[in-house]
Coordinates of C-alpha atoms in Angstrom, one line a residue:
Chain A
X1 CA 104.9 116.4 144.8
X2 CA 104.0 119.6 142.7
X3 CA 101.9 122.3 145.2
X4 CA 100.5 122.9 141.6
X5 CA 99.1 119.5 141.6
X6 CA 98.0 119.9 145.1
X7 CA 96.0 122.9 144.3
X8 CA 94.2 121.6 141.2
X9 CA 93.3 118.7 143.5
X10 CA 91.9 120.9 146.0
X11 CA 89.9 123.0 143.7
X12 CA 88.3 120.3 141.9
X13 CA 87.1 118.5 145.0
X14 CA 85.0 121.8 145.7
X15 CA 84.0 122.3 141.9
X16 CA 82.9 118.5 142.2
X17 CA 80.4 119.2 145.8
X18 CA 78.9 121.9 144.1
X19 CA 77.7 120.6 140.9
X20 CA 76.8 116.8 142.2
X21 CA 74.6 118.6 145.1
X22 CA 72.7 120.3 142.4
X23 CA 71.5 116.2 141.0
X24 CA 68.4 116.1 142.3
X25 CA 67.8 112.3 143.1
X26 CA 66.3 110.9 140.4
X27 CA 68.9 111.2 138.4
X28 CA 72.0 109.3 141.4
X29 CA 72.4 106.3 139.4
X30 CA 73.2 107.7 135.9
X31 CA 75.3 110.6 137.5
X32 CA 77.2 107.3 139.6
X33 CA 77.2 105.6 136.2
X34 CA 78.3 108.4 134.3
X35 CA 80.8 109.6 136.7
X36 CA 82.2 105.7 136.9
X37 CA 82.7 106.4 133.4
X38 CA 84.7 110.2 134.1
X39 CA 87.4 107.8 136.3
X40 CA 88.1 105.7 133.4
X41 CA 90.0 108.9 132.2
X42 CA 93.0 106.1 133.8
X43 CA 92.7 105.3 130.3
X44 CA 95.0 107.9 129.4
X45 CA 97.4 106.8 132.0
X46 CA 96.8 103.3 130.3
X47 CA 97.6 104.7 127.1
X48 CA 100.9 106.3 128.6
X49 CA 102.2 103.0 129.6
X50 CA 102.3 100.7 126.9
X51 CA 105.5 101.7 125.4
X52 CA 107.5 100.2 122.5
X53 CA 109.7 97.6 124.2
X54 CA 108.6 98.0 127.9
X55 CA 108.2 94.6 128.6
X56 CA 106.7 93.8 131.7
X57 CA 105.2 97.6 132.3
X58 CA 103.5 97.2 128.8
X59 CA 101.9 94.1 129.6
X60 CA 100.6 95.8 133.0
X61 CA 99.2 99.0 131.2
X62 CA 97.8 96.5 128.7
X63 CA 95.6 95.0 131.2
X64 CA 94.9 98.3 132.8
X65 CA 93.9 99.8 129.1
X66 CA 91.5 97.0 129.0
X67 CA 90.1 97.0 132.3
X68 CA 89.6 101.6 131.7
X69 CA 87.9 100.8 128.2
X70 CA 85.4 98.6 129.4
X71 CA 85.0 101.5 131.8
X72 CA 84.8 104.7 129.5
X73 CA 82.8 102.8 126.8
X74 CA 80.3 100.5 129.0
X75 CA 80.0 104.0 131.4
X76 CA 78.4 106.3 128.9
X77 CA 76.5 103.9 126.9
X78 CA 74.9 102.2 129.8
X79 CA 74.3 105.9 131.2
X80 CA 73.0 107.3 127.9
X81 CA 70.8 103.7 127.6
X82 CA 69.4 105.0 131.1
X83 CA 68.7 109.1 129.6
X84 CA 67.3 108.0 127.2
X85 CA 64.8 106.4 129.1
X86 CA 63.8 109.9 131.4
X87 CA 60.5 111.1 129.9
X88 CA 58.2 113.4 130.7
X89 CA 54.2 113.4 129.0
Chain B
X1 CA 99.2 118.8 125.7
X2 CA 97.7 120.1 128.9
X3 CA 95.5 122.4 126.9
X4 CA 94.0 119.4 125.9
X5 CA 93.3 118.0 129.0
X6 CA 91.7 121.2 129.9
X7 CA 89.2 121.2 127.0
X8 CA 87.8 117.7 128.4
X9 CA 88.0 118.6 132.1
X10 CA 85.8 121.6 130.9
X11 CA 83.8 119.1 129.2
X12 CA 83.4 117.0 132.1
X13 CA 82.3 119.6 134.4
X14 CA 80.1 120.9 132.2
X15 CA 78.7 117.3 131.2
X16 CA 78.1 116.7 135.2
X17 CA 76.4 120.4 135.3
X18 CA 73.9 119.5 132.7
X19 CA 73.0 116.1 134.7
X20 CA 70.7 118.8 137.3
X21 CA 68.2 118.3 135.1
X22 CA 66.6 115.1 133.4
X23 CA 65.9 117.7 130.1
X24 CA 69.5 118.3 129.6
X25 CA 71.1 115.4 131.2
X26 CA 71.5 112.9 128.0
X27 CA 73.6 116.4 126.4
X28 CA 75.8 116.1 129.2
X29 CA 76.6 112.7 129.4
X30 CA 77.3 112.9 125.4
X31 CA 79.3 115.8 126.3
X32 CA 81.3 114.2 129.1
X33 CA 81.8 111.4 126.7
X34 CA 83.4 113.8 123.7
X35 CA 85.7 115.3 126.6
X36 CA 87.1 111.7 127.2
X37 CA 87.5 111.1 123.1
X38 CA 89.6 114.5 123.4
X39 CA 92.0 113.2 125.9
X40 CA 92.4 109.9 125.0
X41 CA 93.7 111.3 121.2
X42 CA 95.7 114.3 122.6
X43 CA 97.4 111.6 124.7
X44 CA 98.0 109.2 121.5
X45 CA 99.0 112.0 119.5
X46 CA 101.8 113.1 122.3
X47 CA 103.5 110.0 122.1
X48 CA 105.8 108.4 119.5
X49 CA 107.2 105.6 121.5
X50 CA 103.7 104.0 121.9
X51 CA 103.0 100.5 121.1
X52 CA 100.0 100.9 118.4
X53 CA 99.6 97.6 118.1
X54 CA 98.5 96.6 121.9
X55 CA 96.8 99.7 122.1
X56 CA 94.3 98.7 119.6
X57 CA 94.2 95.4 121.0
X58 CA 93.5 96.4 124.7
X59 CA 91.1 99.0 123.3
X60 CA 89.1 96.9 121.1
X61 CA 89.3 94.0 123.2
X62 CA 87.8 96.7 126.2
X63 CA 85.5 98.3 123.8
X64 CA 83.6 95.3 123.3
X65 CA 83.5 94.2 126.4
X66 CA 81.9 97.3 127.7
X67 CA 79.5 97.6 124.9
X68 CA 78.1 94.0 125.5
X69 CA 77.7 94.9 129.5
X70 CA 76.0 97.8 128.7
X71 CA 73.6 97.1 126.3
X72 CA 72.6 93.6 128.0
X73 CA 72.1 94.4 131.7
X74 CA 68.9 94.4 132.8
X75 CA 67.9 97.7 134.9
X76 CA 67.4 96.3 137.8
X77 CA 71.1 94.7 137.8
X78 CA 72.6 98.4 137.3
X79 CA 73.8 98.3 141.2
X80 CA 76.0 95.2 139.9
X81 CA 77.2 96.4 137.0
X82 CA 78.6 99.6 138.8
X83 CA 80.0 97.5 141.4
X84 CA 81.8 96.0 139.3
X85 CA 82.9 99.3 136.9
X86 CA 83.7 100.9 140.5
X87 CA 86.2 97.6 140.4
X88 CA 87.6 97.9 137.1
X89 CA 88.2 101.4 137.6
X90 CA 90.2 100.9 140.7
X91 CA 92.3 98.4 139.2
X92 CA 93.3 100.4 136.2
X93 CA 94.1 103.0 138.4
X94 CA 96.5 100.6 140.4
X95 CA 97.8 98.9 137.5
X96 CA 98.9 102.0 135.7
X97 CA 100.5 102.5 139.1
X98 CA 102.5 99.4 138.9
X99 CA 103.6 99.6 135.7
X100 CA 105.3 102.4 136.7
X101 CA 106.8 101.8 139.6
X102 CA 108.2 98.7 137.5
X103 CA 109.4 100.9 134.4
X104 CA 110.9 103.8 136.6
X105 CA 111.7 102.1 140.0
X106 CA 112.7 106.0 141.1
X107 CA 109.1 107.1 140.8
X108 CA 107.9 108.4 144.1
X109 CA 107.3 105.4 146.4
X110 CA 104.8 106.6 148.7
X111 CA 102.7 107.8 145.5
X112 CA 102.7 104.7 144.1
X113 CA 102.1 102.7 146.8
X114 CA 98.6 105.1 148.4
X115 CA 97.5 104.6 144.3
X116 CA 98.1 101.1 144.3
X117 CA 96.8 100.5 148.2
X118 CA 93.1 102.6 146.9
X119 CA 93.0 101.0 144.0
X120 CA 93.2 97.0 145.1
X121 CA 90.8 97.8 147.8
X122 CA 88.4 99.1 145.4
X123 CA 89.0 96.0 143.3
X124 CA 88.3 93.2 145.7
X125 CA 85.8 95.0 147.5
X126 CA 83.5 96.1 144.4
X127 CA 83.9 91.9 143.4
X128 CA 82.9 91.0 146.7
X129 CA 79.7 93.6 146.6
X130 CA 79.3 92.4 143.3
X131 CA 78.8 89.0 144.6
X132 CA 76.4 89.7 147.3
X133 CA 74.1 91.6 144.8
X134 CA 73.8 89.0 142.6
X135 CA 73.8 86.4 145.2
X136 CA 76.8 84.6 144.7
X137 CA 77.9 85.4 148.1
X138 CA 75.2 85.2 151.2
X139 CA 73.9 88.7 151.3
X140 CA 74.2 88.7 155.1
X141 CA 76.5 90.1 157.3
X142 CA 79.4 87.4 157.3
X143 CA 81.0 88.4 160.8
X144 CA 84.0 86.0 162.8
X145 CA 85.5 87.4 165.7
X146 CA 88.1 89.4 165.9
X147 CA 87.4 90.7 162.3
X148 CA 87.7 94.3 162.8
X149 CA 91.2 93.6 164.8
X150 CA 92.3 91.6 161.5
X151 CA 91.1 94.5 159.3
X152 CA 92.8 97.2 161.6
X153 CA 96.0 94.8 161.9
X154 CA 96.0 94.4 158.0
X155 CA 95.4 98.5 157.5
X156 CA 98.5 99.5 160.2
X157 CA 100.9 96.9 158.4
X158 CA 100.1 98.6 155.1
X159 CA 100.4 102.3 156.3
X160 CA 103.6 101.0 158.1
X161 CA 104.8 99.7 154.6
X162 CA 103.8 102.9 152.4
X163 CA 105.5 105.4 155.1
X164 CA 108.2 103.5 156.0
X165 CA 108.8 100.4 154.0
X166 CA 112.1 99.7 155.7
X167 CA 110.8 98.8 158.4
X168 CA 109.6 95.5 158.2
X169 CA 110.6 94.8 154.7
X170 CA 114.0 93.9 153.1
X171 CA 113.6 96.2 150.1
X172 CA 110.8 98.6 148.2
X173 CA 110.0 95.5 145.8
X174 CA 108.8 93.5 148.3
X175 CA 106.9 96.3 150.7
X176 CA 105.4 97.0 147.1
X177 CA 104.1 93.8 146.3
X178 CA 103.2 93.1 150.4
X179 CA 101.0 96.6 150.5
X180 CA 99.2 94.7 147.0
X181 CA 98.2 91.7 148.8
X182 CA 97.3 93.3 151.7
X183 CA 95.1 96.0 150.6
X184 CA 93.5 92.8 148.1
X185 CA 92.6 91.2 151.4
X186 CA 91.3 94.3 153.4
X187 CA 89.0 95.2 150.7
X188 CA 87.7 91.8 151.4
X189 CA 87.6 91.5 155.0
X190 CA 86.2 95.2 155.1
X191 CA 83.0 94.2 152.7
X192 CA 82.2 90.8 153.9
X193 CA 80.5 91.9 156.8
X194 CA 78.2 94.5 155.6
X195 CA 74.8 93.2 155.1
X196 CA 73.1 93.4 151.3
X197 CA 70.5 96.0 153.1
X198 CA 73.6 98.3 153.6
X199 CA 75.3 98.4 149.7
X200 CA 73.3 101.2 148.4
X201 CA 75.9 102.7 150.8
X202 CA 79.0 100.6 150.2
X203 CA 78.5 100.9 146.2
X204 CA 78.5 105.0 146.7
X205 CA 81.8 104.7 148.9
X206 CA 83.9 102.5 146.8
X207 CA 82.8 104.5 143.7
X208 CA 84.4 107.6 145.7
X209 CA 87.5 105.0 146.4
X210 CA 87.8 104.6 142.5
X211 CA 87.7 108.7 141.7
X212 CA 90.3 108.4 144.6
X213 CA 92.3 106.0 143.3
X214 CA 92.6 107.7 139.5
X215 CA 93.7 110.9 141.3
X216 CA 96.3 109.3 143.2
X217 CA 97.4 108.1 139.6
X218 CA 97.4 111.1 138.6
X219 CA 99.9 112.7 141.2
X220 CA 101.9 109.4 140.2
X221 CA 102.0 110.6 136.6
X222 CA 101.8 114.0 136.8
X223 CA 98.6 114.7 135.2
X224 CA 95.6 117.3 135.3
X225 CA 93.4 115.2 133.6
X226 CA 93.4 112.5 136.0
X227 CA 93.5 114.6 139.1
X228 CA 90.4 116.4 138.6
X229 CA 88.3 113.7 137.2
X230 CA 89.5 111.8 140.1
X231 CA 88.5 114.8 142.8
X232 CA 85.2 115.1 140.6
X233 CA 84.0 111.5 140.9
X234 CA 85.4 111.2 144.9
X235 CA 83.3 114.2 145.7
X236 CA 80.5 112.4 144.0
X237 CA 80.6 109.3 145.7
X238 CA 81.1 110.8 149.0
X239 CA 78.1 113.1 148.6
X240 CA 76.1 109.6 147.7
X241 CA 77.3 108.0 150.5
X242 CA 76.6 110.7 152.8
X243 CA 72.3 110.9 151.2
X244 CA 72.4 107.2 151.9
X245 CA 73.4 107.1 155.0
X246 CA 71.1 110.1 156.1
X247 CA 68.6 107.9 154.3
X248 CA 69.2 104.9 156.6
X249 CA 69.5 107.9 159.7
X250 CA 73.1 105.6 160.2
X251 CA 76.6 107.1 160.6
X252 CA 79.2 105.4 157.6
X253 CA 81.1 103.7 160.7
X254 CA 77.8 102.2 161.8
X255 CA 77.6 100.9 158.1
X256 CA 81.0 99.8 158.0
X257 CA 81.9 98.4 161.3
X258 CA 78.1 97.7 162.7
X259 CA 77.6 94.6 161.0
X260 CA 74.1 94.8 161.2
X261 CA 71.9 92.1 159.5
X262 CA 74.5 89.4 160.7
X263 CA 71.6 87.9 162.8
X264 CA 68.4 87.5 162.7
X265 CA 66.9 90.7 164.9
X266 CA 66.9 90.7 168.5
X267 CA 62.6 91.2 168.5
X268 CA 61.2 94.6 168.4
X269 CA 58.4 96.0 170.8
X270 CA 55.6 96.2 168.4
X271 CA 56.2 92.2 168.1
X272 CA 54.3 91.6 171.5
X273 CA 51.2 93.7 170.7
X274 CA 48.1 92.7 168.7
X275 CA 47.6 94.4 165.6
X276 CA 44.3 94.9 164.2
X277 CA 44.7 93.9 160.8
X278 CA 42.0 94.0 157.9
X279 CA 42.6 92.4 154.8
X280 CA 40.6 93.5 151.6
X281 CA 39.9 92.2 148.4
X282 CA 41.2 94.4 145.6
X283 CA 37.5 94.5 144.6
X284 CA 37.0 96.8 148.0
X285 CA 40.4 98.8 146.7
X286 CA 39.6 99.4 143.4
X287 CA 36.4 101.2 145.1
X288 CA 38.6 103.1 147.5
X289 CA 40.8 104.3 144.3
X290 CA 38.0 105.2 142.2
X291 CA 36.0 107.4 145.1
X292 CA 39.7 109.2 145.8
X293 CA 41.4 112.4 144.2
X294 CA 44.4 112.5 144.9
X295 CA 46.8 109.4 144.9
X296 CA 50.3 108.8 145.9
X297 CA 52.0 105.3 145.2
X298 CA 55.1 104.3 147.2
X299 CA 57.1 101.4 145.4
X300 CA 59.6 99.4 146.8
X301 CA 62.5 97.5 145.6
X302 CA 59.6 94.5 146.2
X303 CA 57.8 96.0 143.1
X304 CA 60.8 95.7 141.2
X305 CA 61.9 92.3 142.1
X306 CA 58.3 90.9 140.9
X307 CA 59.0 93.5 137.5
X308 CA 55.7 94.6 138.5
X309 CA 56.9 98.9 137.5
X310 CA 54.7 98.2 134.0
X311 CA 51.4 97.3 135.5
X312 CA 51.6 99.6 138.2
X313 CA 52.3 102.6 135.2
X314 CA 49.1 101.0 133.8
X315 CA 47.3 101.2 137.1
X316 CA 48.5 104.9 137.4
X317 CA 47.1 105.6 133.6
X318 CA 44.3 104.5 134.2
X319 CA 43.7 106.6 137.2
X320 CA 45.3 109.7 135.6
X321 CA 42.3 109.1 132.7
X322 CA 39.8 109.0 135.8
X323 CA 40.8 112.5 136.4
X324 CA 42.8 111.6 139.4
X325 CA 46.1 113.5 140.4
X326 CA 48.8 110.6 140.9
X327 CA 52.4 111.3 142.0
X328 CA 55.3 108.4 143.2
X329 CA 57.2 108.8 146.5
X330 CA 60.5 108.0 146.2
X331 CA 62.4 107.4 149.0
X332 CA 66.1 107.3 149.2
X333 CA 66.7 103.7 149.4
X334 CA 64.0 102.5 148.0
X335 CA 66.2 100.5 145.4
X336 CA 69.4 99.4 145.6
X337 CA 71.8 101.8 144.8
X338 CA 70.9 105.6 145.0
X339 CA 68.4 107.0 142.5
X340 CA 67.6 103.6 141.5
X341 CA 63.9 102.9 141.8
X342 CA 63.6 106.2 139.7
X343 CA 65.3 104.6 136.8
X344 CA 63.4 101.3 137.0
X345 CA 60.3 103.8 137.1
X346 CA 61.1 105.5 133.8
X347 CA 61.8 102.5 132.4
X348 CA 58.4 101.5 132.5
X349 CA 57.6 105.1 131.2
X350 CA 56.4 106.9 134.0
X351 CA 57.0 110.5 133.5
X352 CA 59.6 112.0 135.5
X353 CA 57.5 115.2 137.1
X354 CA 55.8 112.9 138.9
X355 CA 59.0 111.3 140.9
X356 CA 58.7 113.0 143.8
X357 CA 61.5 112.6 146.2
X358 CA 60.8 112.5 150.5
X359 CA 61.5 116.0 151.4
X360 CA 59.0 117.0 148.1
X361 CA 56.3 114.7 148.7
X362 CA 55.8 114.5 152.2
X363 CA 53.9 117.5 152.4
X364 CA 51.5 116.4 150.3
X365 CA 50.3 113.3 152.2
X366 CA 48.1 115.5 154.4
X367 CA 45.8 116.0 151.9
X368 CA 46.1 113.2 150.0
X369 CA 43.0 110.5 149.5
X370 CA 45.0 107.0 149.2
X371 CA 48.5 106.1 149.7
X372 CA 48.8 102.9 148.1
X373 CA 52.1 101.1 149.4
X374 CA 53.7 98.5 147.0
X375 CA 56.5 96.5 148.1
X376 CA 57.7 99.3 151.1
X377 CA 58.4 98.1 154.4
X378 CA 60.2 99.7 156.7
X379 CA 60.4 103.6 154.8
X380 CA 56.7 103.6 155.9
X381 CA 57.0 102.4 159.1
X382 CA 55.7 105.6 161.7
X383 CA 57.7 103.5 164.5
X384 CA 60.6 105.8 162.8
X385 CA 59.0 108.5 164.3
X386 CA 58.5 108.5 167.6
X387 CA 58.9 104.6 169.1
X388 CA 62.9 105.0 170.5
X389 CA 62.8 101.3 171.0
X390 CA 63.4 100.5 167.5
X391 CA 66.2 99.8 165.4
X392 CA 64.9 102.1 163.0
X393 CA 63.9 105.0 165.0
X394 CA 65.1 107.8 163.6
X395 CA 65.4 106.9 159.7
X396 CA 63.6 109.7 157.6
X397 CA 60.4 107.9 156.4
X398 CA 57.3 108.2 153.9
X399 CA 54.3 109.6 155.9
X400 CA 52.0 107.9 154.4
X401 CA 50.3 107.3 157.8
X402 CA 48.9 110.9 157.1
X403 CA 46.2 110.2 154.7
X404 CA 43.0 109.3 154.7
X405 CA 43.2 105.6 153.4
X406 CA 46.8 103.6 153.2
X407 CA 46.3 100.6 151.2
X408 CA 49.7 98.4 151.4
X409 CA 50.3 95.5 149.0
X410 CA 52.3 92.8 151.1
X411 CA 53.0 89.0 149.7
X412 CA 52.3 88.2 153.9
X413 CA 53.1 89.3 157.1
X414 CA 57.1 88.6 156.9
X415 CA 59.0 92.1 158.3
X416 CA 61.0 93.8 156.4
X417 CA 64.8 94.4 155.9
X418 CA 65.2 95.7 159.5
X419 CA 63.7 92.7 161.2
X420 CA 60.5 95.1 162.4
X421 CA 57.1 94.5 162.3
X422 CA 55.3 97.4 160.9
X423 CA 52.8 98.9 163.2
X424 CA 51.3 101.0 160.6
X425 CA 49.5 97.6 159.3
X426 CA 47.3 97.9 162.1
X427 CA 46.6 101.6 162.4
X428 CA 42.6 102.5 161.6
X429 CA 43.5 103.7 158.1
X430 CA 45.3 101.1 157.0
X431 CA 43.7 98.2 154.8
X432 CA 45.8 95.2 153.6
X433 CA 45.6 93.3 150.4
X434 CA 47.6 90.6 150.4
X435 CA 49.3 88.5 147.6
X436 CA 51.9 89.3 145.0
X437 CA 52.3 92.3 143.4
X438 CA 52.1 91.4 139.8
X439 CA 48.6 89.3 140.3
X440 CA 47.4 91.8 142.8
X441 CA 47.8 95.1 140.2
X442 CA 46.6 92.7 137.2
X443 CA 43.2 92.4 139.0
X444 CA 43.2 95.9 140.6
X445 CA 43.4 97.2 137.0
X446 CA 40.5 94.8 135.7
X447 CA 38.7 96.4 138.8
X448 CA 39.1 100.1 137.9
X449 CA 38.6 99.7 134.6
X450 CA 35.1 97.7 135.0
X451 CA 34.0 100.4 137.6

């Protein structure tokens, strides 16, 4: 494992504390919406494995392409759907 | 390549940035959403030896699938439809995983097995929280002895397996697909026995577990992208989990091992006493209302069940046009995931500036005229405060107690979530109207508007 990889990890748990403890409440369930939608980035992993000719791995990053779509594309719509709603008079 | 992912971790850290604020928060969730649209073609424009052909299969076929969930759920089923994202999202991350370890046996083992371990666990445990929310599954506590022994026997033979699969298995195929099954069945037996009270907390965990999970993946396939979405969204879900549980004044292990809710409560003090309790017709409310200034509603996830948000938004109007000051006290767990009462709110158009969350609006209950109470329980019980006796002593509540007249809305007498009877029913300020929400508002409305 790449101390590189380690690092980047490291850093981006601290980026992450800082700018989800600046959502004030009323906004938790889009940010855990939207940010269920942010992991779906396994999509590109997804993408990655369905290879010409991989046979069994292709199959298995099929269903995981399916099961990260339904993520990244149901994630922001069903958070924008919620936004959208946030009004003030 | 990397460059790429870059741009759209930029993207999503500014996207998440721009969520501090309900003004800019669609921007950032449109911007978070062009970040992932730059990765995913960077990543198909890497590649030559892709299959284009499943791809826009698994895509369209995902696509849809996601478009349908999202524009058909109902708001108050969003904790659901998380639960079971949080679930898809940790299987992707373990299939990927899998698919690897089965193309390129020599992949790191103990990478892909702490990727695959996360990500079942997240799988059958957001199916099984999915279940309790929308009642498939008993929403109590289901508790046999021993369980936690099972759940810590099933947890050592996996670590065993990822750190030293030679151990107790023949080769790595089989500790591989042994650590699968296993981690399916612990993320079973380790949501089964929370109670549905407790999966505001449970959703915000295993949502951290899927962030987790992608991460992990990413190690496996050595890539930014993946890393620091996956550190971005497992800091999130841990900083939800942690508000929930301070919401609920309980420790995670408490939620997870305490099995509370398994039976019915053990009796509470204020059980014994007599309460003093005095009923009111909303004819007598709608005269306290219109003789007060300042006004503070507290809905609970009661409010929402009877889809009662529009007429109480009425109710408020119609106050607001009196002249009145009316604000909404959120409290932490007033729905059933975090932040969730404040999105069933705005749906029924209540302005946001007048959300107020605890820390904001307790304060102003000292000076406040009427705190009317719809569908709360237990977040206004005063018990919280100062009676060590009960189970809920402790838990950050709603002072409502402080003003001058609490009205609370109640179907009956049933106590709430906790078991407890609420001693604020009887307290000198407190008035009663009883019935259901919808029917009680209706006629409250019909009241303040004839007056």
């Amino acid at each position: 494992m790449d101390v590189n990889l380690i690092t980047i990890f490291i850093l981006a748990i601290f980026v992450g504390n800082e700018i989800i403890n600046k959502v004030p409440p009323t906004l938790h369930t889009p940010l855990m919406s939207g940010s269920n939608a942010i992991s779906g980035i396994a999509i590109v992993g997804a993408l990655l494995a369905i290879r010409v000719g991989g046979e069994m791995g292709t199959y298995i990053g099929l269903a995981a392409l399916i099961c990260a779509t339904i993520n990244v594309v149901g994630g922001f719509l069903v958070t924008d759907r919620m936004l959208k709603m946030f009004k003030k008079k | 390549m990397n460059l790429f992912y870059l741009i759209s971790a930029v993207c999503f850290i500014l996207g998440l940035k721009r969520l501090s604020h309900p003004r800019t928060a669609r921007s950032g969730n449109f911007l978070a959403a062009l970040g992932m649209l730059i990765a995913i073609a960077a990543t198909l424009a890497s590649s030559n030896v892709l299959d284009t052909n499943l791809i826009l299969i698994g895509v369209g076929v995902g696509s849809l699938i996601g478009f349908l969930f999202a524009t058909r759920v109902q708001m108050t089923e969003m904790p659901q439809m998380v639960a079971i994202f949080n679930g898809l999202g940790g299987a992707a991350s373990a299939l990927i995983a899998s698919a690897e370890f089965l193309s390129n046996p020599n992949s790191p083992y103990i990478i892909v097995c702490l990727s695959v371990f996360i990500g079942s666990l997240t799988f059958t445990g957001s199916f099984i929280a999915f279940g309790k929310l929308q009642g498939i599954i008993s929403g109590r506590a289901i508790t046999f002895k021993g369980q936690q022994l099972f759940n810590a026997l099933i947890a050592l033979a996996s670590l065993v397996l990822i750190l030293t699969p030679n151990l107790l298995a023949s080769d790595l195929m089989t500790a591989f697909t042994v650590i699968i099954i296993l981690a399916l069945i612990l993320g079973i037996g380790l949501t089964i026995p929370i109670g549905g009270a407790d999966m505001p907390v449970v959703i915000s965990l295993l949502n951290s577990y899927s962030g987790v999970a992608a991460a992990a993946t990413g190690f496996l396939i050595d890539n930014q992208a993946l890393i620091i979405s996956g550190s971005l969204v497992g800091a999130s879900g841990l900083i939800l989990t942690n508000i929930m549980c301070k919401g609920m004044n309980r420790s995670l292990a408490n939620v997870i091992f305490g099995a509370v809710g398994a039976e019915s409560s053990s009796g509470s003090s204020a059980e014994g006493k007599e309460m003093n309790i005095k009923s009111y017709s909303t004819t007598e409310a709608a005269m306290i209302l219109d003789a007060a200034e300042k006004i503070i509603i507290v809905p609970g996830y009661g409010l929402a069940v009877a889809q009662a948000q529009h007429i109480t938004r009425e109710v408020a109007d119609t106050l607001e046009s009196k002249g009145k000051k009316v604000y909404y006290a959120i409290h932490p767990v007033a729905g059933r995931m975090p932040g969730h009462m404040n999105v069933l709110l705005a749906e029924a158009n209540v302005s946001y500036d007048l959300l107020k969350d605890l820390d904001e609006i307790n304060p102003e209950f000292e000076d406040c005229d009427v705190a009317l109470i719809l569908g709360a329980n237990d977040v206004v019980n005063p018990a919280a405060r100062h009676d060590q006796s009960s189970p809920i002593y402790g838990m950050p509540i709603l002072n409502v107690d402080k003003s001058k007249t609490v009205i609370i809305n109640k179907r009956s007498m049933n106590p709430g979530f906790a078991g407890v009877q609420n001693e604020l029913f009887g307290y000198d300020n407190s008035i009663m109207v009883f019935g259901d929400a919808k029917d009680m508002l209706n006629s409250l409305l019909k009241e303040i508007k004839e007056l």
